[in-house]
Amino acid sequence: MTTIISDTETQADDRESDQHARKSSSHDGTALEHSNAQSTRAATICVVGLGYVGLPLAVGFARSNYRVIGYDVDGVTVDRLQKGVDTTGDLSDDAIQDGDISYTTDPTEIGAADYVIIAVPTPIDDDDRPDLGYVESAATTVGSKMDPGTTIVLESTVYPGTTRETLVPVLEDASGLTAGTDFFVGYSPERATPGDEEHGLEDVVKVVSAQNESVLEDVATLYESVVDAGVHRAPSIEVAEACKVVENAQRDLNIAFVNELSMALDNMDVDGQAVLEAAGTKWNFHDYRPGLVGGHCIPVDPYFFAYRSAREGFDPELMQTSRQVNESVPDHVAEQTIKALNQCHKTLRDSRVLVLGLAYKPGVGDIRSSKIGNVIDVLREYDIDVEGFDPFADDDAARESFGIEVQERLSFEGFDAVMLATPHAEFEQLDLEAVAGELADDPALIDVTGTVDEDIAADAGLVYRRL
């Protein structure tokens, strides 16, 4: 049952006594130690930041019979959670009330925790440099409220060195305590995949690291109690920090290759998708497909690595080139749309395009880092009228973010072209003949990810283009 924390609530006597014993025993210059799983599960855990990473983490620990405090500075988010509403769309209203979990905006509650897990955003600024403002702010709050003996684990994506060079000094300044003696730190990169039911917290190997071996074993034991897939102990905090950004930088590079390939083959008038299907018959060919690269990880993490590497005097050129290629894809999609409209003998300033899918990936409603906005901006430069529809995204938020009209009920009536941008499962069963019948004469279909069969589209009377 969800608990709404008030200033007058206190821990149960037995839990409070156990917590005091745990913290007192750790305040002697040594790291926390657990003699058995029972003492671990008696711990209280505070998750700071209740977004798409932090909330599933808090719920996961609560389901595993831990006492959990979910803290966030966003009063609207906390209010909805207290009322039993899943704010991520990835869990369920029942799930967020499952277990001994409390949601609060009161930072004094942090002091009740044996472990504090920080899972706040780490975006990049307008110059593509890491913005650690949320981490620093969270560390200030945690440091000012935590008790001696607390272990703090950072899960936010950062560049190598951030935990020791940024997090620890802020915690020490805010608390007046000393890391490694009075409190302890670890790092465990988040691997959350919104909209992917097969790769939740329990299903993906958890990489953990800490400032020394004792703390590492303590943190590993904690995560092993909730992660069925197991835990990988990294040899250092910096290794764990680097592995997170490298995971997504590798994906960015592979996607950049097929994106560049698709653009090159298009100029040769060669079917890029057919090329990938043919190449994929070889046993060691990696299956990546071209498309817009949005989200909170792949378009961001390479910048974290490149930033730190450049500080040490080495510019990772391949990584940076991959970013440039993927950032150019929205312009290419817009160009394909314009070419399709011209092929249909449409006047651009009189053309209307309906964009299907505004979220950054299928099965989710998150539009905050969707690259379709860049495509829309280019089309509007040519005075093309653009509307959108997304079965998952909040319509009002999409209108504000993209500056376009967003349909609440899907209608193709009178549009000159349809762009299938985000291939939600709901679009897989579209009757293309019926769609073409609603569209204006000589319509076009721009299939960004190659979801639709080209022959079926052609039979329906649609001019077809894809990456």
mmCIF file of N, CA, C and O in Angstrom, residues 22-33 146-152 164 168 171-172 175-185 211-212 214-215:
data_model
loop_
_atom_site.group_PDB
_atom_site.id
_atom_site.type_symbol
_atom_site.label_atom_id
_atom_site.label_comp_id
_atom_site.label_asym_id
_atom_site.label_seq_id
_atom_site.Cartn_x
_atom_site.Cartn_y
_atom_site.Cartn_z
ATOM 1 N N ARG A 22 23.249 -0.671 12.270
ATOM 2 C CA ARG A 22 23.990 -0.798 11.027
ATOM 3 C C ARG A 22 24.883 0.417 10.805
ATOM 4 O O ARG A 22 26.044 0.300 10.445
ATOM 5 N N LYS A 23 24.305 1.594 10.996
ATOM 6 C CA LYS A 23 25.077 2.806 10.743
ATOM 7 C C LYS A 23 26.156 3.015 11.796
ATOM 8 O O LYS A 23 27.259 3.461 11.488
ATOM 9 N N SER A 24 25.854 2.668 13.024
ATOM 10 C CA SER A 24 26.861 2.828 14.068
ATOM 11 C C SER A 24 28.043 1.914 13.834
ATOM 12 O O SER A 24 29.205 2.299 14.003
ATOM 13 N N SER A 25 27.756 0.670 13.399
ATOM 14 C CA SER A 25 28.850 -0.273 13.201
ATOM 15 C C SER A 25 29.720 0.119 12.023
ATOM 16 O O SER A 25 30.863 -0.300 11.936
ATOM 17 N N SER A 26 29.177 0.919 11.101
ATOM 18 C CA SER A 26 29.950 1.288 9.925
ATOM 19 C C SER A 26 30.759 2.556 10.153
ATOM 20 O O SER A 26 31.623 2.886 9.349
ATOM 21 N N HIS A 27 30.486 3.269 11.227
ATOM 22 C CA HIS A 27 31.131 4.564 11.443
ATOM 23 C C HIS A 27 32.427 4.392 12.228
ATOM 24 O O HIS A 27 32.656 5.014 13.263
ATOM 25 N N ASP A 28 33.294 3.490 11.695
ATOM 26 C CA ASP A 28 34.548 3.250 12.388
ATOM 27 C C ASP A 28 35.717 3.191 11.418
ATOM 28 O O ASP A 28 36.768 2.636 11.730
ATOM 29 N N GLY A 29 35.496 3.759 10.228
ATOM 30 C CA GLY A 29 36.573 3.775 9.239
ATOM 31 C C GLY A 29 36.547 2.586 8.315
ATOM 32 O O GLY A 29 37.397 2.449 7.456
ATOM 33 N N THR A 30 35.589 1.671 8.476
ATOM 34 C CA THR A 30 35.474 0.520 7.587
ATOM 35 C C THR A 30 34.183 0.605 6.798
ATOM 36 O O THR A 30 33.260 1.321 7.164
ATOM 37 N N ALA A 31 34.134 -0.146 5.715
ATOM 38 C CA ALA A 31 32.938 -0.136 4.890
ATOM 39 C C ALA A 31 31.850 -0.983 5.522
ATOM 40 O O ALA A 31 32.092 -1.814 6.391
ATOM 41 N N LEU A 32 30.609 -0.759 5.065
ATOM 42 C CA LEU A 32 29.489 -1.541 5.562
ATOM 43 C C LEU A 32 29.678 -3.016 5.250
ATOM 44 O O LEU A 32 30.152 -3.384 4.200
ATOM 45 N N GLU A 33 29.280 -3.868 6.157
ATOM 46 C CA GLU A 33 29.342 -5.301 5.925
ATOM 47 C C GLU A 33 28.015 -5.924 6.329
ATOM 48 O O GLU A 33 27.344 -5.473 7.238
ATOM 49 N N MET A 146 21.839 13.217 5.022
ATOM 50 C CA MET A 146 22.193 11.825 5.329
ATOM 51 C C MET A 146 22.906 11.716 6.677
ATOM 52 O O MET A 146 23.540 12.664 7.157
ATOM 53 N N ASP A 147 22.796 10.527 7.256
ATOM 54 C CA ASP A 147 23.469 10.229 8.513
ATOM 55 C C ASP A 147 24.812 9.558 8.235
ATOM 56 O O ASP A 147 25.013 8.974 7.162
ATOM 57 N N PRO A 148 25.730 9.601 9.192
ATOM 58 C CA PRO A 148 26.968 8.821 9.048
ATOM 59 C C PRO A 148 26.661 7.348 8.842
ATOM 60 O O PRO A 148 25.710 6.809 9.409
ATOM 61 N N GLY A 149 27.476 6.686 8.012
ATOM 62 C CA GLY A 149 27.280 5.277 7.732
ATOM 63 C C GLY A 149 26.463 5.001 6.488
ATOM 64 O O GLY A 149 26.320 3.853 6.081
ATOM 65 N N THR A 150 25.927 6.048 5.866
ATOM 66 C CA THR A 150 25.100 5.873 4.669
ATOM 67 C C THR A 150 25.977 5.528 3.465
ATOM 68 O O THR A 150 27.095 6.018 3.335
ATOM 69 N N THR A 151 25.444 4.695 2.595
ATOM 70 C CA THR A 151 26.101 4.388 1.323
ATOM 71 C C THR A 151 25.309 5.041 0.204
ATOM 72 O O THR A 151 24.093 4.845 0.098
ATOM 73 N N ILE A 152 25.981 5.819 -0.632
ATOM 74 C CA ILE A 152 25.353 6.523 -1.745
ATOM 75 C C ILE A 152 25.809 5.881 -3.045
ATOM 76 O O ILE A 152 27.012 5.732 -3.281
ATOM 77 N N ARG A 164 34.004 10.315 -8.280
ATOM 78 C CA ARG A 164 35.060 10.747 -7.343
ATOM 79 C C ARG A 164 35.287 12.253 -7.394
ATOM 80 O O ARG A 164 35.527 12.882 -6.358
ATOM 81 N N VAL A 168 31.500 13.059 -4.862
ATOM 82 C CA VAL A 168 32.067 12.950 -3.514
ATOM 83 C C VAL A 168 32.360 14.315 -2.897
ATOM 84 O O VAL A 168 31.980 14.561 -1.735
ATOM 85 N N LEU A 171 29.091 15.907 -1.746
ATOM 86 C CA LEU A 171 28.565 15.216 -0.567
ATOM 87 C C LEU A 171 29.344 15.595 0.687
ATOM 88 O O LEU A 171 28.750 15.818 1.755
ATOM 89 N N GLU A 172 30.666 15.641 0.570
ATOM 90 C CA GLU A 172 31.500 15.993 1.737
ATOM 91 C C GLU A 172 31.243 17.422 2.192
ATOM 92 O O GLU A 172 31.119 17.693 3.398
ATOM 93 N N SER A 175 27.751 17.641 3.863
ATOM 94 C CA SER A 175 27.554 16.853 5.082
ATOM 95 C C SER A 175 28.561 17.142 6.178
ATOM 96 O O SER A 175 28.296 16.902 7.359
ATOM 97 N N GLY A 176 29.749 17.623 5.783
ATOM 98 C CA GLY A 176 30.826 17.766 6.747
ATOM 99 C C GLY A 176 31.459 16.443 7.100
ATOM 100 O O GLY A 176 32.257 16.362 8.047
ATOM 101 N N LEU A 177 31.131 15.399 6.344
ATOM 102 C CA LEU A 177 31.652 14.059 6.595
ATOM 103 C C LEU A 177 32.713 13.714 5.553
ATOM 104 O O LEU A 177 32.871 14.408 4.555
ATOM 105 N N THR A 178 33.418 12.619 5.792
ATOM 106 C CA THR A 178 34.504 12.202 4.908
ATOM 107 C C THR A 178 34.150 10.881 4.235
ATOM 108 O O THR A 178 33.807 9.894 4.902
ATOM 109 N N ALA A 179 34.249 10.872 2.909
ATOM 110 C CA ALA A 179 33.971 9.652 2.152
ATOM 111 C C ALA A 179 34.992 8.575 2.485
ATOM 112 O O ALA A 179 36.185 8.847 2.616
ATOM 113 N N GLY A 180 34.524 7.350 2.618
ATOM 114 C CA GLY A 180 35.402 6.233 2.934
ATOM 115 C C GLY A 180 35.566 5.997 4.409
ATOM 116 O O GLY A 180 36.030 4.933 4.826
ATOM 117 N N THR A 181 35.199 6.990 5.216
ATOM 118 C CA THR A 181 35.268 6.845 6.666
ATOM 119 C C THR A 181 33.886 7.033 7.294
ATOM 120 O O THR A 181 33.415 6.207 8.068
ATOM 121 N N ASP A 182 33.252 8.145 6.939
ATOM 122 C CA ASP A 182 31.948 8.472 7.513
ATOM 123 C C ASP A 182 30.786 8.039 6.620
ATOM 124 O O ASP A 182 29.671 7.828 7.110
ATOM 125 N N PHE A 183 31.015 8.002 5.332
ATOM 126 C CA PHE A 183 30.000 7.500 4.407
ATOM 127 C C PHE A 183 30.717 6.848 3.237
ATOM 128 O O PHE A 183 31.946 6.972 3.101
ATOM 129 N N PHE A 184 29.943 6.160 2.385
ATOM 130 C CA PHE A 184 30.559 5.329 1.355
ATOM 131 C C PHE A 184 29.858 5.541 0.023
ATOM 132 O O PHE A 184 28.671 5.856 -0.029
ATOM 133 N N VAL A 185 30.609 5.358 -1.062
ATOM 134 C CA VAL A 185 30.034 5.629 -2.375
ATOM 135 C C VAL A 185 30.269 4.469 -3.336
ATOM 136 O O VAL A 185 31.261 3.737 -3.237
ATOM 137 N N GLN A 211 34.097 2.312 -3.977
ATOM 138 C CA GLN A 211 35.386 2.929 -3.689
ATOM 139 C C GLN A 211 36.404 1.945 -3.133
ATOM 140 O O GLN A 211 37.596 2.207 -3.174
ATOM 141 N N ASN A 212 35.928 0.796 -2.609
ATOM 142 C CA ASN A 212 36.859 -0.237 -2.169
ATOM 143 C C ASN A 212 36.149 -1.583 -2.183
ATOM 144 O O ASN A 212 34.948 -1.661 -2.442
ATOM 145 N N SER A 214 35.313 -3.772 0.139
ATOM 146 C CA SER A 214 34.264 -4.013 1.132
ATOM 147 C C SER A 214 32.948 -3.365 0.726
ATOM 148 O O SER A 214 31.878 -3.981 0.813
ATOM 149 N N VAL A 215 33.030 -2.126 0.283
ATOM 150 C CA VAL A 215 31.820 -1.433 -0.157
ATOM 151 C C VAL A 215 31.266 -2.098 -1.417
ATOM 152 O O VAL A 215 30.053 -2.222 -1.594
#
